[in-house]
Amino acid sequence: MIFEQLFDNKSSTYTYVISSGEGREALIIDPVIEHTEEYLKILEKLKLKLVKVIDTHIHADHITGLNELSKRTNCTKIMGEQTKSEVVDLKIKEDDKIEIDKIEIKAIYTPGHTDCSYSFLMKDRIFTGDTLLINGTGRTDFQNGSAKIQYDSLFNKILKLPEKTLVFPAHDYNGKKFSTIGDEKNNNPRLQVDNVEEYIEIMNNLNLANPKMMDIAVPANVKGATLDQL
Ligand code: FE2
């Protein structure tokens, strides 16, 4: 399997380039528009054809590369059915399967960070977007976020996966690349709660400033920005 984890320094976003390596089809999860050329170079070097691109949710801290990549490669733009994006080609829902050559990815609806947040399960690993982070969870104080709903997504969906499942988030701010469900269950401070009320209490008292890019990124991601519009 080909699995490349790329990092955007400005927004601390992880982007994933995935292919079975058996067929030549590739898929990208959570691309950042400024890195479009880098992604295209990687695809070219590995002789891959980008056929699908997924955003886990409408991002508030960077502009997605979804639309530019689709313009350049004609790949299918995919998000969950709750998305407000006006440019998505394929809207998926809970339990839908996304396929490329020899790879199947299952969509799990995990709202709470936003109302359009999805996680994607692929064999031994899950891409958790901003729902489950390493030693953290995605904030729930804007974009129709809800700590109560996120608790349900975490405790009744993601954390029910086998403990050895690898966790690949959309961000990390401390240089960590991945984790496991077991490690997060045992060590993630946000998850050491006894009930939903305790979780809501933690999430409602984070007192975080809004992301710097928010007023630019959210509308750009809804409209589907391309590089010539930046
Ligand atoms: Fe986010």
PDB file of N, CA and C in Angstrom, residues 110-211:
ATOM      1  N   THR A 110     -19.650  11.301  12.244  1.00  0.00           N
ATOM      2  CA  THR A 110     -19.178  11.631  13.601  1.00  0.00           C
ATOM      3  C   THR A 110     -19.303  13.143  13.860  1.00  0.00           C
ATOM      4  N   PRO A 111     -20.541  13.644  13.914  1.00  0.00           N
ATOM      5  CA  PRO A 111     -20.728  15.082  14.132  1.00  0.00           C
ATOM      6  C   PRO A 111     -20.337  15.504  15.541  1.00  0.00           C
ATOM      7  N   GLY A 112     -20.234  16.817  15.729  1.00  0.00           N
ATOM      8  CA  GLY A 112     -19.897  17.357  17.054  1.00  0.00           C
ATOM      9  C   GLY A 112     -18.918  18.505  16.906  1.00  0.00           C
ATOM     10  N   HIS A 113     -17.808  18.279  16.183  1.00  0.00           N
ATOM     11  CA  HIS A 113     -16.884  19.383  15.853  1.00  0.00           C
ATOM     12  C   HIS A 113     -17.597  20.316  14.876  1.00  0.00           C
ATOM     13  N   THR A 114     -18.186  19.729  13.844  1.00  0.00           N
ATOM     14  CA  THR A 114     -19.136  20.428  12.977  1.00  0.00           C
ATOM     15  C   THR A 114     -20.284  19.448  12.746  1.00  0.00           C
ATOM     16  N   ASP A 115     -21.371  19.950  12.137  1.00  0.00           N
ATOM     17  CA  ASP A 115     -22.485  19.022  11.867  1.00  0.00           C
ATOM     18  C   ASP A 115     -22.251  18.209  10.601  1.00  0.00           C
ATOM     19  N   CYS A 116     -21.127  18.456   9.912  1.00  0.00           N
ATOM     20  CA  CYS A 116     -20.851  17.682   8.692  1.00  0.00           C
ATOM     21  C   CYS A 116     -19.588  16.826   8.843  1.00  0.00           C
ATOM     22  N   SER A 117     -19.142  16.594  10.070  1.00  0.00           N
ATOM     23  CA  SER A 117     -17.890  15.851  10.303  1.00  0.00           C
ATOM     24  C   SER A 117     -18.069  14.344  10.124  1.00  0.00           C
ATOM     25  N   TYR A 118     -17.193  13.784   9.314  1.00  0.00           N
ATOM     26  CA  TYR A 118     -17.157  12.326   9.119  1.00  0.00           C
ATOM     27  C   TYR A 118     -15.786  11.776   9.478  1.00  0.00           C
ATOM     28  N   SER A 119     -15.745  10.508   9.876  1.00  0.00           N
ATOM     29  CA  SER A 119     -14.498   9.771  10.012  1.00  0.00           C
ATOM     30  C   SER A 119     -14.520   8.674   8.958  1.00  0.00           C
ATOM     31  N   PHE A 120     -13.330   8.188   8.601  1.00  0.00           N
ATOM     32  CA  PHE A 120     -13.242   7.197   7.521  1.00  0.00           C
ATOM     33  C   PHE A 120     -12.372   6.026   7.947  1.00  0.00           C
ATOM     34  N   LEU A 121     -12.969   4.856   7.934  1.00  0.00           N
ATOM     35  CA  LEU A 121     -12.290   3.643   8.401  1.00  0.00           C
ATOM     36  C   LEU A 121     -11.737   2.858   7.212  1.00  0.00           C
ATOM     37  N   MET A 122     -10.425   2.586   7.271  1.00  0.00           N
ATOM     38  CA  MET A 122      -9.779   1.823   6.192  1.00  0.00           C
ATOM     39  C   MET A 122      -8.930   0.731   6.832  1.00  0.00           C
ATOM     40  N   LYS A 123      -9.409  -0.511   6.761  1.00  0.00           N
ATOM     41  CA  LYS A 123      -8.715  -1.665   7.346  1.00  0.00           C
ATOM     42  C   LYS A 123      -8.287  -1.398   8.781  1.00  0.00           C
ATOM     43  N   ASP A 124      -6.955  -1.237   9.004  1.00  0.00           N
ATOM     44  CA  ASP A 124      -6.419  -1.138  10.366  1.00  0.00           C
ATOM     45  C   ASP A 124      -6.386   0.287  10.895  1.00  0.00           C
ATOM     46  N   ARG A 125      -6.923   1.255  10.152  1.00  0.00           N
ATOM     47  CA  ARG A 125      -6.785   2.653  10.572  1.00  0.00           C
ATOM     48  C   ARG A 125      -8.042   3.468  10.348  1.00  0.00           C
ATOM     49  N   ILE A 126      -8.152   4.535  11.136  1.00  0.00           N
ATOM     50  CA  ILE A 126      -9.289   5.439  10.957  1.00  0.00           C
ATOM     51  C   ILE A 126      -8.782   6.873  10.833  1.00  0.00           C
ATOM     52  N   PHE A 127      -9.356   7.594   9.881  1.00  0.00           N
ATOM     53  CA  PHE A 127      -9.070   9.017   9.709  1.00  0.00           C
ATOM     54  C   PHE A 127     -10.176   9.752  10.451  1.00  0.00           C
ATOM     55  N   THR A 128      -9.789  10.432  11.515  1.00  0.00           N
ATOM     56  CA  THR A 128     -10.803  10.958  12.434  1.00  0.00           C
ATOM     57  C   THR A 128     -11.117  12.437  12.217  1.00  0.00           C
ATOM     58  N   GLY A 129     -10.525  13.066  11.206  1.00  0.00           N
ATOM     59  CA  GLY A 129     -10.790  14.489  11.001  1.00  0.00           C
ATOM     60  C   GLY A 129     -10.449  15.258  12.260  1.00  0.00           C
ATOM     61  N   ASP A 130     -11.365  16.156  12.669  1.00  0.00           N
ATOM     62  CA  ASP A 130     -11.157  16.888  13.934  1.00  0.00           C
ATOM     63  C   ASP A 130     -12.085  16.361  15.019  1.00  0.00           C
ATOM     64  N   THR A 131     -12.586  15.156  14.857  1.00  0.00           N
ATOM     65  CA  THR A 131     -13.448  14.581  15.900  1.00  0.00           C
ATOM     66  C   THR A 131     -12.565  14.077  17.034  1.00  0.00           C
ATOM     67  N   LEU A 132     -11.677  13.135  16.725  1.00  0.00           N
ATOM     68  CA  LEU A 132     -10.706  12.657  17.715  1.00  0.00           C
ATOM     69  C   LEU A 132      -9.313  13.084  17.282  1.00  0.00           C
ATOM     70  N   LEU A 133      -8.647  13.852  18.124  1.00  0.00           N
ATOM     71  CA  LEU A 133      -7.258  14.257  17.881  1.00  0.00           C
ATOM     72  C   LEU A 133      -6.366  13.473  18.833  1.00  0.00           C
ATOM     73  N   ILE A 134      -5.050  13.578  18.655  1.00  0.00           N
ATOM     74  CA  ILE A 134      -4.139  12.895  19.571  1.00  0.00           C
ATOM     75  C   ILE A 134      -4.078  13.707  20.870  1.00  0.00           C
ATOM     76  N   ASN A 135      -4.501  13.107  21.948  1.00  0.00           N
ATOM     77  CA  ASN A 135      -4.583  13.793  23.246  1.00  0.00           C
ATOM     78  C   ASN A 135      -5.560  14.966  23.258  1.00  0.00           C
ATOM     79  N   GLY A 136      -6.492  14.968  22.359  1.00  0.00           N
ATOM     80  CA  GLY A 136      -7.470  16.053  22.320  1.00  0.00           C
ATOM     81  C   GLY A 136      -8.684  15.638  21.508  1.00  0.00           C
ATOM     82  N   THR A 137      -9.604  16.594  21.351  1.00  0.00           N
ATOM     83  CA  THR A 137     -10.766  16.409  20.478  1.00  0.00           C
ATOM     84  C   THR A 137     -11.023  17.757  19.832  1.00  0.00           C
ATOM     85  N   GLY A 138     -11.702  17.754  18.695  1.00  0.00           N
ATOM     86  CA  GLY A 138     -11.946  19.008  18.002  1.00  0.00           C
ATOM     87  C   GLY A 138     -12.917  19.901  18.762  1.00  0.00           C
ATOM     88  N   ARG A 139     -12.633  21.187  18.763  1.00  0.00           N
ATOM     89  CA  ARG A 139     -13.512  22.141  19.456  1.00  0.00           C
ATOM     90  C   ARG A 139     -14.941  22.049  18.910  1.00  0.00           C
ATOM     91  N   THR A 140     -15.883  22.443  19.738  1.00  0.00           N
ATOM     92  CA  THR A 140     -17.300  22.252  19.371  1.00  0.00           C
ATOM     93  C   THR A 140     -18.087  23.555  19.472  1.00  0.00           C
ATOM     94  N   ASP A 141     -17.355  24.694  19.424  1.00  0.00           N
ATOM     95  CA  ASP A 141     -18.026  25.962  19.722  1.00  0.00           C
ATOM     96  C   ASP A 141     -18.386  26.794  18.499  1.00  0.00           C
ATOM     97  N   PHE A 142     -18.259  26.230  17.273  1.00  0.00           N
ATOM     98  CA  PHE A 142     -18.783  26.949  16.108  1.00  0.00           C
ATOM     99  C   PHE A 142     -19.148  25.948  15.026  1.00  0.00           C
ATOM    100  N   GLN A 143     -19.649  26.462  13.890  1.00  0.00           N
ATOM    101  CA  GLN A 143     -20.083  25.600  12.759  1.00  0.00           C
ATOM    102  C   GLN A 143     -21.060  24.507  13.207  1.00  0.00           C
ATOM    103  N   ASN A 144     -22.057  24.919  13.987  1.00  0.00           N
ATOM    104  CA  ASN A 144     -23.062  23.965  14.494  1.00  0.00           C
ATOM    105  C   ASN A 144     -22.447  22.826  15.289  1.00  0.00           C
ATOM    106  N   GLY A 145     -21.354  23.116  15.950  1.00  0.00           N
ATOM    107  CA  GLY A 145     -20.723  22.116  16.805  1.00  0.00           C
ATOM    108  C   GLY A 145     -21.567  21.844  18.044  1.00  0.00           C
ATOM    109  N   SER A 146     -21.312  20.686  18.665  1.00  0.00           N
ATOM    110  CA  SER A 146     -22.048  20.323  19.869  1.00  0.00           C
ATOM    111  C   SER A 146     -21.224  19.314  20.673  1.00  0.00           C
ATOM    112  N   ALA A 147     -20.905  19.675  21.908  1.00  0.00           N
ATOM    113  CA  ALA A 147     -20.136  18.758  22.761  1.00  0.00           C
ATOM    114  C   ALA A 147     -20.947  17.494  23.050  1.00  0.00           C
ATOM    115  N   LYS A 148     -22.256  17.667  23.230  1.00  0.00           N
ATOM    116  CA  LYS A 148     -23.128  16.525  23.539  1.00  0.00           C
ATOM    117  C   LYS A 148     -23.127  15.516  22.374  1.00  0.00           C
ATOM    118  N   ILE A 149     -23.251  16.052  21.176  1.00  0.00           N
ATOM    119  CA  ILE A 149     -23.266  15.183  19.990  1.00  0.00           C
ATOM    120  C   ILE A 149     -21.884  14.580  19.755  1.00  0.00           C
ATOM    121  N   GLN A 150     -20.827  15.359  20.025  1.00  0.00           N
ATOM    122  CA  GLN A 150     -19.473  14.828  19.843  1.00  0.00           C
ATOM    123  C   GLN A 150     -19.191  13.684  20.817  1.00  0.00           C
ATOM    124  N   TYR A 151     -19.701  13.808  22.024  1.00  0.00           N
ATOM    125  CA  TYR A 151     -19.548  12.720  23.006  1.00  0.00           C
ATOM    126  C   TYR A 151     -20.105  11.416  22.428  1.00  0.00           C
ATOM    127  N   ASP A 152     -21.269  11.526  21.822  1.00  0.00           N
ATOM    128  CA  ASP A 152     -21.890  10.340  21.224  1.00  0.00           C
ATOM    129  C   ASP A 152     -21.031   9.784  20.075  1.00  0.00           C
ATOM    130  N   SER A 153     -20.529  10.682  19.222  1.00  0.00           N
ATOM    131  CA  SER A 153     -19.663  10.241  18.106  1.00  0.00           C
ATOM    132  C   SER A 153     -18.416   9.538  18.635  1.00  0.00           C
ATOM    133  N   LEU A 154     -17.859  10.069  19.715  1.00  0.00           N
ATOM    134  CA  LEU A 154     -16.624   9.495  20.274  1.00  0.00           C
ATOM    135  C   LEU A 154     -16.906   8.181  20.994  1.00  0.00           C
ATOM    136  N   PHE A 155     -17.769   8.255  21.984  1.00  0.00           N
ATOM    137  CA  PHE A 155     -17.929   7.091  22.877  1.00  0.00           C
ATOM    138  C   PHE A 155     -18.785   5.974  22.279  1.00  0.00           C
ATOM    139  N   ASN A 156     -19.714   6.331  21.406  1.00  0.00           N
ATOM    140  CA  ASN A 156     -20.587   5.292  20.854  1.00  0.00           C
ATOM    141  C   ASN A 156     -20.212   4.857  19.448  1.00  0.00           C
ATOM    142  N   LYS A 157     -19.232   5.519  18.861  1.00  0.00           N
ATOM    143  CA  LYS A 157     -18.800   5.108  17.520  1.00  0.00           C
ATOM    144  C   LYS A 157     -17.284   4.863  17.493  1.00  0.00           C
ATOM    145  N   ILE A 158     -16.488   5.930  17.513  1.00  0.00           N
ATOM    146  CA  ILE A 158     -15.037   5.782  17.284  1.00  0.00           C
ATOM    147  C   ILE A 158     -14.369   4.890  18.340  1.00  0.00           C
ATOM    148  N   LEU A 159     -14.672   5.127  19.596  1.00  0.00           N
ATOM    149  CA  LEU A 159     -13.977   4.381  20.661  1.00  0.00           C
ATOM    150  C   LEU A 159     -14.450   2.936  20.796  1.00  0.00           C
ATOM    151  N   LYS A 160     -15.479   2.572  20.041  1.00  0.00           N
ATOM    152  CA  LYS A 160     -15.931   1.166  20.028  1.00  0.00           C
ATOM    153  C   LYS A 160     -15.078   0.311  19.086  1.00  0.00           C
ATOM    154  N   LEU A 161     -14.246   0.953  18.297  1.00  0.00           N
ATOM    155  CA  LEU A 161     -13.376   0.198  17.379  1.00  0.00           C
ATOM    156  C   LEU A 161     -12.326  -0.562  18.190  1.00  0.00           C
ATOM    157  N   PRO A 162     -11.733  -1.622  17.599  1.00  0.00           N
ATOM    158  CA  PRO A 162     -10.688  -2.357  18.318  1.00  0.00           C
ATOM    159  C   PRO A 162      -9.564  -1.419  18.790  1.00  0.00           C
ATOM    160  N   GLU A 163      -9.012  -1.699  19.973  1.00  0.00           N
ATOM    161  CA  GLU A 163      -8.026  -0.792  20.588  1.00  0.00           C
ATOM    162  C   GLU A 163      -6.775  -0.607  19.742  1.00  0.00           C
ATOM    163  N   LYS A 164      -6.443  -1.608  18.935  1.00  0.00           N
ATOM    164  CA  LYS A 164      -5.224  -1.490  18.128  1.00  0.00           C
ATOM    165  C   LYS A 164      -5.425  -0.669  16.833  1.00  0.00           C
ATOM    166  N   THR A 165      -6.655  -0.252  16.575  1.00  0.00           N
ATOM    167  CA  THR A 165      -6.916   0.561  15.377  1.00  0.00           C
ATOM    168  C   THR A 165      -6.068   1.833  15.412  1.00  0.00           C
ATOM    169  N   LEU A 166      -5.388   2.117  14.309  1.00  0.00           N
ATOM    170  CA  LEU A 166      -4.547   3.315  14.238  1.00  0.00           C
ATOM    171  C   LEU A 166      -5.418   4.549  14.018  1.00  0.00           C
ATOM    172  N   VAL A 167      -5.052   5.640  14.676  1.00  0.00           N
ATOM    173  CA  VAL A 167      -5.809   6.887  14.574  1.00  0.00           C
ATOM    174  C   VAL A 167      -4.962   7.925  13.828  1.00  0.00           C
ATOM    175  N   PHE A 168      -5.477   8.381  12.694  1.00  0.00           N
ATOM    176  CA  PHE A 168      -4.803   9.431  11.929  1.00  0.00           C
ATOM    177  C   PHE A 168      -5.720  10.657  11.888  1.00  0.00           C
ATOM    178  N   PRO A 169      -5.384  11.696  12.639  1.00  0.00           N
ATOM    179  CA  PRO A 169      -6.257  12.872  12.728  1.00  0.00           C
ATOM    180  C   PRO A 169      -5.991  13.888  11.605  1.00  0.00           C
ATOM    181  N   ALA A 170      -6.825  14.920  11.538  1.00  0.00           N
ATOM    182  CA  ALA A 170      -6.638  15.978  10.535  1.00  0.00           C
ATOM    183  C   ALA A 170      -5.620  17.018  11.000  1.00  0.00           C
ATOM    184  N   HIS A 171      -5.315  17.013  12.293  1.00  0.00           N
ATOM    185  CA  HIS A 171      -4.345  17.989  12.822  1.00  0.00           C
ATOM    186  C   HIS A 171      -3.543  17.366  13.947  1.00  0.00           C
ATOM    187  N   ASP A 172      -2.318  17.891  14.108  1.00  0.00           N
ATOM    188  CA  ASP A 172      -1.645  17.726  15.394  1.00  0.00           C
ATOM    189  C   ASP A 172      -0.742  18.927  15.597  1.00  0.00           C
ATOM    190  N   TYR A 173      -0.730  19.429  16.803  1.00  0.00           N
ATOM    191  CA  TYR A 173       0.006  20.658  17.101  1.00  0.00           C
ATOM    192  C   TYR A 173       1.286  20.367  17.874  1.00  0.00           C
ATOM    193  N   ASN A 174       1.570  19.082  18.108  1.00  0.00           N
ATOM    194  CA  ASN A 174       2.732  18.708  18.923  1.00  0.00           C
ATOM    195  C   ASN A 174       3.666  17.719  18.218  1.00  0.00           C
ATOM    196  N   GLY A 175       3.558  17.628  16.909  1.00  0.00           N
ATOM    197  CA  GLY A 175       4.481  16.780  16.148  1.00  0.00           C
ATOM    198  C   GLY A 175       4.165  15.291  16.180  1.00  0.00           C
ATOM    199  N   LYS A 176       3.023  14.925  16.749  1.00  0.00           N
ATOM    200  CA  LYS A 176       2.668  13.495  16.750  1.00  0.00           C
ATOM    201  C   LYS A 176       1.931  13.139  15.464  1.00  0.00           C
ATOM    202  N   LYS A 177       2.260  11.976  14.919  1.00  0.00           N
ATOM    203  CA  LYS A 177       1.701  11.634  13.608  1.00  0.00           C
ATOM    204  C   LYS A 177       0.482  10.734  13.686  1.00  0.00           C
ATOM    205  N   PHE A 178       0.470   9.862  14.639  1.00  0.00           N
ATOM    206  CA  PHE A 178      -0.694   8.979  14.763  1.00  0.00           C
ATOM    207  C   PHE A 178      -0.752   8.414  16.174  1.00  0.00           C
ATOM    208  N   SER A 179      -1.847   7.741  16.454  1.00  0.00           N
ATOM    209  CA  SER A 179      -2.048   7.152  17.769  1.00  0.00           C
ATOM    210  C   SER A 179      -2.842   5.863  17.570  1.00  0.00           C
ATOM    211  N   THR A 180      -3.373   5.324  18.640  1.00  0.00           N
ATOM    212  CA  THR A 180      -4.284   4.177  18.516  1.00  0.00           C
ATOM    213  C   THR A 180      -5.526   4.470  19.358  1.00  0.00           C
ATOM    214  N   ILE A 181      -6.581   3.729  19.067  1.00  0.00           N
ATOM    215  CA  ILE A 181      -7.812   3.878  19.851  1.00  0.00           C
ATOM    216  C   ILE A 181      -7.513   3.565  21.327  1.00  0.00           C
ATOM    217  N   GLY A 182      -6.722   2.531  21.576  1.00  0.00           N
ATOM    218  CA  GLY A 182      -6.401   2.155  22.952  1.00  0.00           C
ATOM    219  C   GLY A 182      -5.650   3.264  23.690  1.00  0.00           C
ATOM    220  N   ASP A 183      -4.652   3.848  23.027  1.00  0.00           N
ATOM    221  CA  ASP A 183      -3.887   4.938  23.655  1.00  0.00           C
ATOM    222  C   ASP A 183      -4.785   6.126  23.964  1.00  0.00           C
ATOM    223  N   GLU A 184      -5.646   6.459  23.038  1.00  0.00           N
ATOM    224  CA  GLU A 184      -6.518   7.610  23.261  1.00  0.00           C
ATOM    225  C   GLU A 184      -7.522   7.328  24.384  1.00  0.00           C
ATOM    226  N   LYS A 185      -8.075   6.138  24.392  1.00  0.00           N
ATOM    227  CA  LYS A 185      -9.004   5.768  25.470  1.00  0.00           C
ATOM    228  C   LYS A 185      -8.349   5.917  26.834  1.00  0.00           C
ATOM    229  N   ASN A 186      -7.086   5.496  26.919  1.00  0.00           N
ATOM    230  CA  ASN A 186      -6.409   5.467  28.214  1.00  0.00           C
ATOM    231  C   ASN A 186      -5.747   6.778  28.601  1.00  0.00           C
ATOM    232  N   ASN A 187      -5.303   7.565  27.603  1.00  0.00           N
ATOM    233  CA  ASN A 187      -4.463   8.726  27.923  1.00  0.00           C
ATOM    234  C   ASN A 187      -5.021  10.083  27.529  1.00  0.00           C
ATOM    235  N   ASN A 188      -5.965  10.114  26.600  1.00  0.00           N
ATOM    236  CA  ASN A 188      -6.474  11.404  26.129  1.00  0.00           C
ATOM    237  C   ASN A 188      -7.249  12.070  27.274  1.00  0.00           C
ATOM    238  N   PRO A 189      -6.787  13.235  27.762  1.00  0.00           N
ATOM    239  CA  PRO A 189      -7.427  13.832  28.943  1.00  0.00           C
ATOM    240  C   PRO A 189      -8.910  14.145  28.753  1.00  0.00           C
ATOM    241  N   ARG A 190      -9.308  14.454  27.521  1.00  0.00           N
ATOM    242  CA  ARG A 190     -10.726  14.780  27.269  1.00  0.00           C
ATOM    243  C   ARG A 190     -11.625  13.554  27.393  1.00  0.00           C
ATOM    244  N   LEU A 191     -11.021  12.389  27.291  1.00  0.00           N
ATOM    245  CA  LEU A 191     -11.837  11.159  27.286  1.00  0.00           C
ATOM    246  C   LEU A 191     -11.898  10.498  28.664  1.00  0.00           C
ATOM    247  N   GLN A 192     -11.238  11.102  29.641  1.00  0.00           N
ATOM    248  CA  GLN A 192     -11.248  10.521  30.985  1.00  0.00           C
ATOM    249  C   GLN A 192     -12.447  11.073  31.770  1.00  0.00           C
ATOM    250  N   VAL A 193     -13.622  10.931  31.194  1.00  0.00           N
ATOM    251  CA  VAL A 193     -14.839  11.444  31.834  1.00  0.00           C
ATOM    252  C   VAL A 193     -15.788  10.275  32.106  1.00  0.00           C
ATOM    253  N   ASP A 194     -16.677  10.485  33.082  1.00  0.00           N
ATOM    254  CA  ASP A 194     -17.612   9.411  33.446  1.00  0.00           C
ATOM    255  C   ASP A 194     -18.940   9.510  32.724  1.00  0.00           C
ATOM    256  N   ASN A 195     -19.245  10.692  32.213  1.00  0.00           N
ATOM    257  CA  ASN A 195     -20.554  10.856  31.558  1.00  0.00           C
ATOM    258  C   ASN A 195     -20.542  12.069  30.627  1.00  0.00           C
ATOM    259  N   VAL A 196     -21.624  12.213  29.896  1.00  0.00           N
ATOM    260  CA  VAL A 196     -21.707  13.267  28.887  1.00  0.00           C
ATOM    261  C   VAL A 196     -21.638  14.664  29.519  1.00  0.00           C
ATOM    262  N   GLU A 197     -22.214  14.814  30.702  1.00  0.00           N
ATOM    263  CA  GLU A 197     -22.207  16.131  31.363  1.00  0.00           C
ATOM    264  C   GLU A 197     -20.776  16.591  31.642  1.00  0.00           C
ATOM    265  N   GLU A 198     -19.947  15.665  32.089  1.00  0.00           N
ATOM    266  CA  GLU A 198     -18.540  16.027  32.364  1.00  0.00           C
ATOM    267  C   GLU A 198     -17.834  16.450  31.077  1.00  0.00           C
ATOM    268  N   TYR A 199     -18.148  15.758  29.999  1.00  0.00           N
ATOM    269  CA  TYR A 199     -17.511  16.098  28.721  1.00  0.00           C
ATOM    270  C   TYR A 199     -17.955  17.493  28.265  1.00  0.00           C
ATOM    271  N   ILE A 200     -19.259  17.771  28.380  1.00  0.00           N
ATOM    272  CA  ILE A 200     -19.786  19.090  27.986  1.00  0.00           C
ATOM    273  C   ILE A 200     -19.102  20.188  28.806  1.00  0.00           C
ATOM    274  N   GLU A 201     -18.934  19.924  30.086  1.00  0.00           N
ATOM    275  CA  GLU A 201     -18.300  20.881  30.996  1.00  0.00           C
ATOM    276  C   GLU A 201     -16.877  21.234  30.510  1.00  0.00           C
ATOM    277  N   ILE A 202     -16.102  20.213  30.146  1.00  0.00           N
ATOM    278  CA  ILE A 202     -14.739  20.443  29.641  1.00  0.00           C
ATOM    279  C   ILE A 202     -14.790  21.267  28.361  1.00  0.00           C
ATOM    280  N   MET A 203     -15.633  20.844  27.425  1.00  0.00           N
ATOM    281  CA  MET A 203     -15.646  21.480  26.102  1.00  0.00           C
ATOM    282  C   MET A 203     -16.189  22.917  26.163  1.00  0.00           C
ATOM    283  N   ASN A 204     -17.076  23.188  27.095  1.00  0.00           N
ATOM    284  CA  ASN A 204     -17.632  24.538  27.199  1.00  0.00           C
ATOM    285  C   ASN A 204     -16.714  25.511  27.923  1.00  0.00           C
ATOM    286  N   ASN A 205     -15.611  25.003  28.436  1.00  0.00           N
ATOM    287  CA  ASN A 205     -14.694  25.879  29.175  1.00  0.00           C
ATOM    288  C   ASN A 205     -13.295  25.920  28.567  1.00  0.00           C
ATOM    289  N   LEU A 206     -13.201  25.687  27.264  1.00  0.00           N
ATOM    290  CA  LEU A 206     -11.882  25.713  26.615  1.00  0.00           C
ATOM    291  C   LEU A 206     -11.409  27.142  26.349  1.00  0.00           C
ATOM    292  N   ASN A 207     -12.367  28.067  26.196  1.00  0.00           N
ATOM    293  CA  ASN A 207     -12.046  29.487  25.973  1.00  0.00           C
ATOM    294  C   ASN A 207     -10.996  29.715  24.891  1.00  0.00           C
ATOM    295  N   LEU A 208     -11.240  29.155  23.716  1.00  0.00           N
ATOM    296  CA  LEU A 208     -10.299  29.287  22.607  1.00  0.00           C
ATOM    297  C   LEU A 208     -10.666  30.490  21.732  1.00  0.00           C
ATOM    298  N   ALA A 209      -9.642  31.145  21.194  1.00  0.00           N
ATOM    299  CA  ALA A 209      -9.896  32.211  20.218  1.00  0.00           C
ATOM    300  C   ALA A 209     -10.330  31.551  18.910  1.00  0.00           C
ATOM    301  N   ASN A 210     -11.082  32.297  18.089  1.00  0.00           N
ATOM    302  CA  ASN A 210     -11.456  31.753  16.789  1.00  0.00           C
ATOM    303  C   ASN A 210     -10.209  31.572  15.922  1.00  0.00           C
ATOM    304  N   PRO A 211     -10.207  30.553  15.031  1.00  0.00           N
ATOM    305  CA  PRO A 211      -9.057  30.405  14.125  1.00  0.00           C
ATOM    306  C   PRO A 211      -8.883  31.674  13.292  1.00  0.00           C
TER     307      PRO A 211
END
